[in-house]
mmCIF file of C-alpha atoms in Angstrom:
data_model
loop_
_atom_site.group_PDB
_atom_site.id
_atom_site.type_symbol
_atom_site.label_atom_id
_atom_site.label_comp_id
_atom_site.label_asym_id
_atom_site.label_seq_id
_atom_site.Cartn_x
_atom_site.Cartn_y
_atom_site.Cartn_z
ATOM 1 C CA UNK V 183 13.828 -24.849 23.876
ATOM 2 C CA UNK V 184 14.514 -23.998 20.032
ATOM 3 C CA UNK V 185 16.918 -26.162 18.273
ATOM 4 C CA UNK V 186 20.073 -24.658 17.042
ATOM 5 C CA UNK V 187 18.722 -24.402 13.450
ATOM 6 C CA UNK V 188 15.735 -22.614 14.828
ATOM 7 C CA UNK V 189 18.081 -20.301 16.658
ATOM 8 C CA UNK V 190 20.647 -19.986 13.651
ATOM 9 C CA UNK V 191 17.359 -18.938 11.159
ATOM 10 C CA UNK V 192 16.176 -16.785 14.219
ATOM 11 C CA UNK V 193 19.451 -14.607 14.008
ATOM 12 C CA UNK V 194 18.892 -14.787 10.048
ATOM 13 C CA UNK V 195 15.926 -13.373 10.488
ATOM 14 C CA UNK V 196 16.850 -10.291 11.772
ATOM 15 C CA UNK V 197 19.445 -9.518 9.287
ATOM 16 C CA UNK V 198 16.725 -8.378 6.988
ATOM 17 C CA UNK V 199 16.110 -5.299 8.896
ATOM 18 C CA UNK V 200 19.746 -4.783 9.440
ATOM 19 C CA UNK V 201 20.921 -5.106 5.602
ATOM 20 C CA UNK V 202 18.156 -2.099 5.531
ATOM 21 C CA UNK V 203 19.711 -0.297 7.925
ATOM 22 C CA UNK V 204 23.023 0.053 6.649
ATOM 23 C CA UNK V 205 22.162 3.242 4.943
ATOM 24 C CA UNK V 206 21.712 5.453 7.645
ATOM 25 C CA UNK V 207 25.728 5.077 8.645
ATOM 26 C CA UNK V 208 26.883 5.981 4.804
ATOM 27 C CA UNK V 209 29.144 9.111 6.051
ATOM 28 C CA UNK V 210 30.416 6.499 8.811
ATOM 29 C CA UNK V 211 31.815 4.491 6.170
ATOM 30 C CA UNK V 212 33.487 7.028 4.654
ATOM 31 C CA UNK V 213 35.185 8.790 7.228
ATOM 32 C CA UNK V 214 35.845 5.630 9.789
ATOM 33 C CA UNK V 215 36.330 3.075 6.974
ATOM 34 C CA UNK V 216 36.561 0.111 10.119
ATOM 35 C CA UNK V 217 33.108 0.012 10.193
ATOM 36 C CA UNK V 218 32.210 -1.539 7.080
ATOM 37 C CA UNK V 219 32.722 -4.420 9.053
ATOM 38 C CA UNK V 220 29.227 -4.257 10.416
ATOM 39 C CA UNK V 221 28.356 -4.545 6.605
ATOM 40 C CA UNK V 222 29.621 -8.276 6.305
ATOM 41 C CA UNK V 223 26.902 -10.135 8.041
ATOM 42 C CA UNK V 224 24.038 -8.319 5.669
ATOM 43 C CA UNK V 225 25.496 -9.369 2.628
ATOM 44 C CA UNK V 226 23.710 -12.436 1.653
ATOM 45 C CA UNK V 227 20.250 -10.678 2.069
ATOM 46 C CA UNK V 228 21.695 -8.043 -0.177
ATOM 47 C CA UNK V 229 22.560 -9.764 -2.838
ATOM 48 C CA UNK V 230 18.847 -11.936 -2.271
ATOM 49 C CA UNK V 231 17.492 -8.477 -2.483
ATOM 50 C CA UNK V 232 19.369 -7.269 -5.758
ATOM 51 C CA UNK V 233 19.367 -10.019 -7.696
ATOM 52 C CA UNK V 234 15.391 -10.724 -7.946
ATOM 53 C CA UNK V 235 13.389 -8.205 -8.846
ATOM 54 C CA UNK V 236 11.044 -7.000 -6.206
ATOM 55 C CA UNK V 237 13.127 -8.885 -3.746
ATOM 56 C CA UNK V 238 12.379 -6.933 -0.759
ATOM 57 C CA UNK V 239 8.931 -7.751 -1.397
ATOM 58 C CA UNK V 240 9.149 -11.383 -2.323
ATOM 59 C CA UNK V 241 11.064 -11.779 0.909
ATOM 60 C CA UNK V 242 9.120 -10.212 2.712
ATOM 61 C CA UNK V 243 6.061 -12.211 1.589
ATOM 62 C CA UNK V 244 7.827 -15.147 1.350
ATOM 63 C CA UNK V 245 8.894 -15.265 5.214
ATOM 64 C CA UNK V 246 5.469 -13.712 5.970
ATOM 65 C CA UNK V 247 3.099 -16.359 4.464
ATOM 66 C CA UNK V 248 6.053 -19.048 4.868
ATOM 67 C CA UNK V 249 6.872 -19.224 8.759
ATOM 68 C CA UNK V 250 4.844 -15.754 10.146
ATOM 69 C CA UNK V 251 1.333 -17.760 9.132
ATOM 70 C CA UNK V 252 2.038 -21.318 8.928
ATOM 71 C CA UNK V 253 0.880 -22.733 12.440
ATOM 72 C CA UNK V 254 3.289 -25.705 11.633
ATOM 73 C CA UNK V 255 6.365 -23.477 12.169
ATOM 74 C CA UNK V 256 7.477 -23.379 15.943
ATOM 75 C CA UNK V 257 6.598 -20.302 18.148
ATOM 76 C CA UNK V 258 9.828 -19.277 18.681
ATOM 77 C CA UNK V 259 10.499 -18.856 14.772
ATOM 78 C CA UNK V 260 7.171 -17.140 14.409
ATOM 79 C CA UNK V 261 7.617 -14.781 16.376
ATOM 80 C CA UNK V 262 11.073 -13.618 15.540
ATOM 81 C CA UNK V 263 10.319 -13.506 11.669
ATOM 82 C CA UNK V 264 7.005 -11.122 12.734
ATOM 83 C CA UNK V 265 9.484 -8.650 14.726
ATOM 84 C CA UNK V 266 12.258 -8.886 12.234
ATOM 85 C CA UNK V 267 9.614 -7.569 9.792
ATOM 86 C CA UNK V 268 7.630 -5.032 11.856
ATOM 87 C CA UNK V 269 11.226 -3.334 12.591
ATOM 88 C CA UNK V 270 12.105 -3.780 9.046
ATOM 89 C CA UNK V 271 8.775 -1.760 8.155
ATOM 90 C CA UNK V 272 9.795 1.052 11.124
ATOM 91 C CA UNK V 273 12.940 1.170 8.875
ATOM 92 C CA UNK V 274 11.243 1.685 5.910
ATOM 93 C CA UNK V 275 9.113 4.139 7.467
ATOM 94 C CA UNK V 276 11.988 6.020 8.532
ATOM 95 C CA UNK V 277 13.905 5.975 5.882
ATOM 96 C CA UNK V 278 10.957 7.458 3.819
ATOM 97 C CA UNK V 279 11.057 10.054 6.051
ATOM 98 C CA UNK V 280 14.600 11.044 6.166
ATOM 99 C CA UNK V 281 14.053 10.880 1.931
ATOM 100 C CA UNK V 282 11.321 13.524 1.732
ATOM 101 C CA UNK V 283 11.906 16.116 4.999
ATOM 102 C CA UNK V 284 15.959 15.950 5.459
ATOM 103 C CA UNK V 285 17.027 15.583 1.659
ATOM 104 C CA UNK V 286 16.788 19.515 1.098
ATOM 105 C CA UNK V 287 19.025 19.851 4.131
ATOM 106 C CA UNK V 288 21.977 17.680 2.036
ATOM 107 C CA UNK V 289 24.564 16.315 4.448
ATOM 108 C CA UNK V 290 24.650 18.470 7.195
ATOM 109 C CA UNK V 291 25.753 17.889 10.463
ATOM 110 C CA UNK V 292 22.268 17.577 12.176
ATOM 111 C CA UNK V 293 21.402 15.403 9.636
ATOM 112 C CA UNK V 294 24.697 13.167 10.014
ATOM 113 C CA UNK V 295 24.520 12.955 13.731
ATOM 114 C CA UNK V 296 20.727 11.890 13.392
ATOM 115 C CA UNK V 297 21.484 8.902 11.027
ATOM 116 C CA UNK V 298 24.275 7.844 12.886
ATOM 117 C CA UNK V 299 22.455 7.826 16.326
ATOM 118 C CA UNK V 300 19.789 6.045 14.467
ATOM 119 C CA UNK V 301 22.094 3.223 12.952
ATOM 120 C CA UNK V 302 23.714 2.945 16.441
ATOM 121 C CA UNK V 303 20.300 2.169 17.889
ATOM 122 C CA UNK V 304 19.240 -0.072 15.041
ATOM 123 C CA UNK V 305 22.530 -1.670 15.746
ATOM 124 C CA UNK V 306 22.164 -2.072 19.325
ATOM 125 C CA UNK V 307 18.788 -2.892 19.012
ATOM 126 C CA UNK V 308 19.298 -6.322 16.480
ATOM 127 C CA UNK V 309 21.979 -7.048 18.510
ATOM 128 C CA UNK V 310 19.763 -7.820 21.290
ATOM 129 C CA UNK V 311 17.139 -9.689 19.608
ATOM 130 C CA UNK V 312 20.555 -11.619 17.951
ATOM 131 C CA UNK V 313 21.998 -12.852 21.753
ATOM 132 C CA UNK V 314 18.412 -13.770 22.867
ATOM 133 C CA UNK V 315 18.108 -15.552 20.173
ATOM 134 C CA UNK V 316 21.065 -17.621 20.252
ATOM 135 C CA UNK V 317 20.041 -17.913 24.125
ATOM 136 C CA UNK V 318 16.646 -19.297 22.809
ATOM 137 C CA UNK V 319 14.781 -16.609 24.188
ATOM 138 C CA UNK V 320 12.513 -14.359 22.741
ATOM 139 C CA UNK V 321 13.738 -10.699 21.977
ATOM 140 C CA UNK V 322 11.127 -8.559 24.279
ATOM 141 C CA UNK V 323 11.189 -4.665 22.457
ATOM 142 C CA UNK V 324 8.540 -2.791 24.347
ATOM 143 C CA UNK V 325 5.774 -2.437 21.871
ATOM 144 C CA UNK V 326 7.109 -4.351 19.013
ATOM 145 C CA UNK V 327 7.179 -7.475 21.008
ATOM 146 C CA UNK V 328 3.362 -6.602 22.227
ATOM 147 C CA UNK V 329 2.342 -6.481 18.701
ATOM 148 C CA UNK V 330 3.826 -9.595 17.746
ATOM 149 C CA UNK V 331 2.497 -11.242 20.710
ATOM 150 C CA UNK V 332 -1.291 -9.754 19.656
ATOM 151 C CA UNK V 333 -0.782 -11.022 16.051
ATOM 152 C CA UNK V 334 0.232 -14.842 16.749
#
């Protein structure tokens, strides 16, 4: 069983992916302003992010080489930091995508519906992983959880 500051830097953990996935609801912001609410929890790995520079990549290497490798870190915190950052990278990868195919489209409603379905998943998704987390369990995403699993 995971102590309860394992299980409080568990749910930190998986901020980092959501603080990236706040972009995909932009238009949501705007037109339901309510939601910016889901904002508030992201904001300290924001401004981590913003004020160094490369700070998504010192954080990422930083809770990579820091709890992800170091055998002396418990399981449980292991393997949340690895999935935290492999869906953080799926982020990345899609928001590269959206960047280079769906930027000639603009704002369009295809495109709107798309990132908001996506942020609603992303948002369901972390808050999973968050309430197995704070149950002390670990966060089983088909596939993602596999990998994890294969790399510790």
């Amino acid at each position: 069983m995971p102590s309860i500051g394992g299980k409080i830097l568990g749910i930190f953990l998986y901020m980092i992916p959501w603080a990236d996935s706040l972009m995909f609801g932009n238009h949501l912001y705007i037109k339901y302003p309510f939601t910016q609410i889901l904002q508030i929890p992201a904001i300290p790995i924001i401004i981590i992010e913003r004020s160094i520079p490369f700070g998504n990549l010192l954080l990422f290497l930083a809770i990579f080489i820091g709890l992800v490798r170091n055998t002396k870190v418990s399981y449980f915190l292991r393997f949340n930091a690895l999935q935290s950052l492999l869906i953080n990278i799926g982020i990345i990868i899609i928001s590269f995508i959206f960047q280079i195919f769906f930027s000639p489209f603009g704002s369009s409603l295809i495109i709107r519906t798309f990132s908001s379905t996506l942020l609603i998943s992303l948002f369901a998704m972390i808050t999973y992983c968050i309430w197995s987390c704070t149950q002390g369990n670990e966060p089983n995403l088909p596939g993602i959880s596999q990998a994890v699993k294969m790399q510790l």
